[in-house]
């Protein structure tokens, strides 16, 4: 429960969401250039998760340490970090969603909420802007 990033984020959220988001953002220029120079005009970013993401939810108050975060178990924080990272992918880059064992499926309907998806993208952009 006491594992936090240097910036005060839940360590699992920092690793499974913010880290992935920032790394992908850093790769975007080369991904866009590669797409322009490929025959298919297409590149792919794959993100792996776990079946645990089915048990998570999105609550901005749990991203950093505080009372809402401390009410959750370590497993609950992990599930939340996996769900939110899937949520971010479902609302931006995803044109296919693979369920566990590489089966094409649909993500949870709530992970396709465009308003909440935009709020998450804006929050992430704000959090990494000065890195």
PDB file of C-alpha atoms in Angstrom:
ATOM      1  CA  UNK A   1       0.000   0.000   0.000  1.00  0.00           C
ATOM      2  CA  UNK A   2       2.929   2.336   0.627  1.00  0.00           C
ATOM      3  CA  UNK A   3       4.449   1.821  -2.809  1.00  0.00           C
ATOM      4  CA  UNK A   4       4.311   5.137  -4.648  1.00  0.00           C
ATOM      5  CA  UNK A   5       6.212   6.693  -7.503  1.00  0.00           C
ATOM      6  CA  UNK A   6       8.502   9.641  -6.794  1.00  0.00           C
ATOM      7  CA  UNK A   7       5.626  11.904  -7.915  1.00  0.00           C
ATOM      8  CA  UNK A   8       3.172  10.331  -5.441  1.00  0.00           C
ATOM      9  CA  UNK A   9       1.214   8.133  -7.857  1.00  0.00           C
ATOM     10  CA  UNK A  10       0.197   4.651  -6.880  1.00  0.00           C
ATOM     11  CA  UNK A  11       3.153   2.590  -8.138  1.00  0.00           C
ATOM     12  CA  UNK A  12       0.941   0.268 -10.197  1.00  0.00           C
ATOM     13  CA  UNK A  13      -0.866   3.230 -11.775  1.00  0.00           C
ATOM     14  CA  UNK A  14       2.467   4.876 -12.517  1.00  0.00           C
ATOM     15  CA  UNK A  15       3.756   1.697 -14.139  1.00  0.00           C
ATOM     16  CA  UNK A  16       0.664   0.356 -15.905  1.00  0.00           C
ATOM     17  CA  UNK A  17      -0.896   3.625 -17.074  1.00  0.00           C
ATOM     18  CA  UNK A  18       1.274   6.724 -16.894  1.00  0.00           C
ATOM     19  CA  UNK A  19       4.467   4.944 -17.926  1.00  0.00           C
ATOM     20  CA  UNK A  20       2.812   3.240 -20.898  1.00  0.00           C
ATOM     21  CA  UNK A  21       1.079   6.448 -21.952  1.00  0.00           C
ATOM     22  CA  UNK A  22       4.275   8.495 -21.787  1.00  0.00           C
ATOM     23  CA  UNK A  23       6.351   5.867 -23.604  1.00  0.00           C
ATOM     24  CA  UNK A  24       3.761   5.664 -26.399  1.00  0.00           C
ATOM     25  CA  UNK A  25       3.631   9.465 -26.602  1.00  0.00           C
ATOM     26  CA  UNK A  26       7.418   9.543 -27.008  1.00  0.00           C
ATOM     27  CA  UNK A  27       7.145   6.984 -29.811  1.00  0.00           C
ATOM     28  CA  UNK A  28       4.408   8.818 -31.741  1.00  0.00           C
ATOM     29  CA  UNK A  29       6.730  10.844 -34.026  1.00  0.00           C
ATOM     30  CA  UNK A  30       8.615   7.753 -35.159  1.00  0.00           C
ATOM     31  CA  UNK A  31       5.382   5.756 -35.455  1.00  0.00           C
ATOM     32  CA  UNK A  32       3.830   8.461 -37.637  1.00  0.00           C
ATOM     33  CA  UNK A  33       6.967   8.691 -39.817  1.00  0.00           C
ATOM     34  CA  UNK A  34       7.107   4.917 -40.147  1.00  0.00           C
ATOM     35  CA  UNK A  35       3.448   4.774 -41.148  1.00  0.00           C
ATOM     36  CA  UNK A  36       4.011   7.386 -43.860  1.00  0.00           C
ATOM     37  CA  UNK A  37       6.913   5.364 -45.277  1.00  0.00           C
ATOM     38  CA  UNK A  38       5.287   1.939 -45.104  1.00  0.00           C
ATOM     39  CA  UNK A  39       3.370   0.396 -47.963  1.00  0.00           C
ATOM     40  CA  UNK A  40       0.280  -0.042 -45.790  1.00  0.00           C
ATOM     41  CA  UNK A  41       0.508   3.437 -44.180  1.00  0.00           C
ATOM     42  CA  UNK A  42      -0.082   1.673 -40.884  1.00  0.00           C
ATOM     43  CA  UNK A  43       1.792   0.909 -37.679  1.00  0.00           C
ATOM     44  CA  UNK A  44       0.667  -0.941 -34.597  1.00  0.00           C
ATOM     45  CA  UNK A  45       1.076  -0.497 -30.878  1.00  0.00           C
ATOM     46  CA  UNK A  46       0.242  -3.517 -28.790  1.00  0.00           C
ATOM     47  CA  UNK A  47      -0.522  -3.302 -25.119  1.00  0.00           C
ATOM     48  CA  UNK A  48      -0.724  -6.367 -22.927  1.00  0.00           C
ATOM     49  CA  UNK A  49      -2.820  -6.518 -19.819  1.00  0.00           C
ATOM     50  CA  UNK A  50      -4.368  -9.216 -17.696  1.00  0.00           C
ATOM     51  CA  UNK A  51      -7.829 -10.608 -17.163  1.00  0.00           C
ATOM     52  CA  UNK A  52      -7.795  -8.640 -13.905  1.00  0.00           C
ATOM     53  CA  UNK A  53      -8.751  -5.502 -15.834  1.00  0.00           C
ATOM     54  CA  UNK A  54     -12.337  -6.793 -15.887  1.00  0.00           C
ATOM     55  CA  UNK A  55     -12.523  -6.082 -12.138  1.00  0.00           C
ATOM     56  CA  UNK A  56     -11.203  -2.511 -12.182  1.00  0.00           C
ATOM     57  CA  UNK A  57     -12.850   0.856 -12.540  1.00  0.00           C
ATOM     58  CA  UNK A  58     -11.824   4.442 -13.221  1.00  0.00           C
ATOM     59  CA  UNK A  59     -11.575   6.758 -10.232  1.00  0.00           C
ATOM     60  CA  UNK A  60      -9.184   9.705 -10.572  1.00  0.00           C
ATOM     61  CA  UNK A  61      -9.070  10.066  -6.771  1.00  0.00           C
ATOM     62  CA  UNK A  62      -7.137   6.794  -6.509  1.00  0.00           C
ATOM     63  CA  UNK A  63      -4.335   7.661  -8.941  1.00  0.00           C
ATOM     64  CA  UNK A  64      -2.333   9.441  -6.228  1.00  0.00           C
ATOM     65  CA  UNK A  65      -2.070   8.571  -2.560  1.00  0.00           C
ATOM     66  CA  UNK A  66      -5.005   9.670  -0.429  1.00  0.00           C
ATOM     67  CA  UNK A  67      -8.061   8.376   1.439  1.00  0.00           C
ATOM     68  CA  UNK A  68      -9.802   6.934  -1.654  1.00  0.00           C
ATOM     69  CA  UNK A  69      -6.683   5.019  -2.685  1.00  0.00           C
ATOM     70  CA  UNK A  70      -6.038   3.738   0.843  1.00  0.00           C
ATOM     71  CA  UNK A  71      -9.533   2.190   0.978  1.00  0.00           C
ATOM     72  CA  UNK A  72      -8.567  -0.248  -1.800  1.00  0.00           C
ATOM     73  CA  UNK A  73      -6.651  -3.478  -1.451  1.00  0.00           C
ATOM     74  CA  UNK A  74      -3.389  -4.039  -3.311  1.00  0.00           C
ATOM     75  CA  UNK A  75      -5.309  -6.352  -5.672  1.00  0.00           C
ATOM     76  CA  UNK A  76      -7.965  -3.670  -6.154  1.00  0.00           C
ATOM     77  CA  UNK A  77      -5.302  -1.115  -7.055  1.00  0.00           C
ATOM     78  CA  UNK A  78      -3.743  -3.543  -9.521  1.00  0.00           C
ATOM     79  CA  UNK A  79      -7.119  -4.260 -11.176  1.00  0.00           C
ATOM     80  CA  UNK A  80      -7.817  -0.533 -11.363  1.00  0.00           C
ATOM     81  CA  UNK A  81      -4.432   0.176 -12.989  1.00  0.00           C
ATOM     82  CA  UNK A  82      -5.024  -2.516 -15.589  1.00  0.00           C
ATOM     83  CA  UNK A  83      -8.577  -1.360 -16.328  1.00  0.00           C
ATOM     84  CA  UNK A  84      -7.570   2.276 -16.699  1.00  0.00           C
ATOM     85  CA  UNK A  85      -4.720   1.362 -19.060  1.00  0.00           C
ATOM     86  CA  UNK A  86      -7.179  -0.664 -21.173  1.00  0.00           C
ATOM     87  CA  UNK A  87      -9.618   2.241 -20.995  1.00  0.00           C
ATOM     88  CA  UNK A  88      -6.964   4.604 -22.364  1.00  0.00           C
ATOM     89  CA  UNK A  89      -6.244   2.251 -25.265  1.00  0.00           C
ATOM     90  CA  UNK A  90      -9.904   1.598 -26.045  1.00  0.00           C
ATOM     91  CA  UNK A  91     -10.531   5.331 -26.346  1.00  0.00           C
ATOM     92  CA  UNK A  92      -7.748   6.295 -28.645  1.00  0.00           C
ATOM     93  CA  UNK A  93      -5.717   3.897 -30.679  1.00  0.00           C
ATOM     94  CA  UNK A  94      -7.626   0.653 -30.566  1.00  0.00           C
ATOM     95  CA  UNK A  95      -9.141  -0.711 -33.714  1.00  0.00           C
ATOM     96  CA  UNK A  96      -9.075  -4.262 -32.366  1.00  0.00           C
ATOM     97  CA  UNK A  97      -9.454  -5.574 -28.862  1.00  0.00           C
ATOM     98  CA  UNK A  98      -8.068  -8.951 -27.958  1.00  0.00           C
ATOM     99  CA  UNK A  99      -9.461 -10.684 -24.910  1.00  0.00           C
ATOM    100  CA  UNK A 100      -7.290 -13.105 -22.935  1.00  0.00           C
ATOM    101  CA  UNK A 101      -5.917 -15.945 -25.009  1.00  0.00           C
ATOM    102  CA  UNK A 102      -5.852 -13.697 -28.100  1.00  0.00           C
ATOM    103  CA  UNK A 103      -9.552 -13.856 -28.897  1.00  0.00           C
ATOM    104  CA  UNK A 104     -11.047 -10.901 -30.764  1.00  0.00           C
ATOM    105  CA  UNK A 105     -13.713  -9.431 -28.501  1.00  0.00           C
ATOM    106  CA  UNK A 106     -15.290  -6.174 -27.457  1.00  0.00           C
ATOM    107  CA  UNK A 107     -13.980  -4.197 -24.509  1.00  0.00           C
ATOM    108  CA  UNK A 108     -16.278  -3.444 -21.590  1.00  0.00           C
ATOM    109  CA  UNK A 109     -18.913  -0.966 -22.761  1.00  0.00           C
ATOM    110  CA  UNK A 110     -18.010   1.488 -20.004  1.00  0.00           C
ATOM    111  CA  UNK A 111     -14.442   1.666 -21.335  1.00  0.00           C
ATOM    112  CA  UNK A 112     -15.767   3.194 -24.563  1.00  0.00           C
ATOM    113  CA  UNK A 113     -17.298   6.286 -22.913  1.00  0.00           C
ATOM    114  CA  UNK A 114     -15.912   9.126 -25.090  1.00  0.00           C
ATOM    115  CA  UNK A 115     -16.422  11.836 -22.459  1.00  0.00           C
ATOM    116  CA  UNK A 116     -14.574   9.924 -19.768  1.00  0.00           C
ATOM    117  CA  UNK A 117     -11.997   8.810 -22.328  1.00  0.00           C
ATOM    118  CA  UNK A 118     -11.270  12.430 -23.270  1.00  0.00           C
ATOM    119  CA  UNK A 119     -11.059  13.386 -19.604  1.00  0.00           C
ATOM    120  CA  UNK A 120      -8.485  10.612 -19.049  1.00  0.00           C
ATOM    121  CA  UNK A 121      -6.430  11.633 -22.120  1.00  0.00           C
ATOM    122  CA  UNK A 122      -6.447  15.276 -20.997  1.00  0.00           C
ATOM    123  CA  UNK A 123      -5.422  14.267 -17.472  1.00  0.00           C
ATOM    124  CA  UNK A 124      -2.592  12.100 -18.812  1.00  0.00           C
ATOM    125  CA  UNK A 125      -1.373  14.842 -21.161  1.00  0.00           C
ATOM    126  CA  UNK A 126      -1.329  17.284 -18.267  1.00  0.00           C
ATOM    127  CA  UNK A 127       0.527  14.877 -15.976  1.00  0.00           C
ATOM    128  CA  UNK A 128       3.369  14.185 -18.440  1.00  0.00           C
ATOM    129  CA  UNK A 129       3.701  17.638 -20.049  1.00  0.00           C
ATOM    130  CA  UNK A 130       6.713  18.672 -17.956  1.00  0.00           C
ATOM    131  CA  UNK A 131       8.618  15.395 -18.053  1.00  0.00           C
TER     132      UNK A 131
END
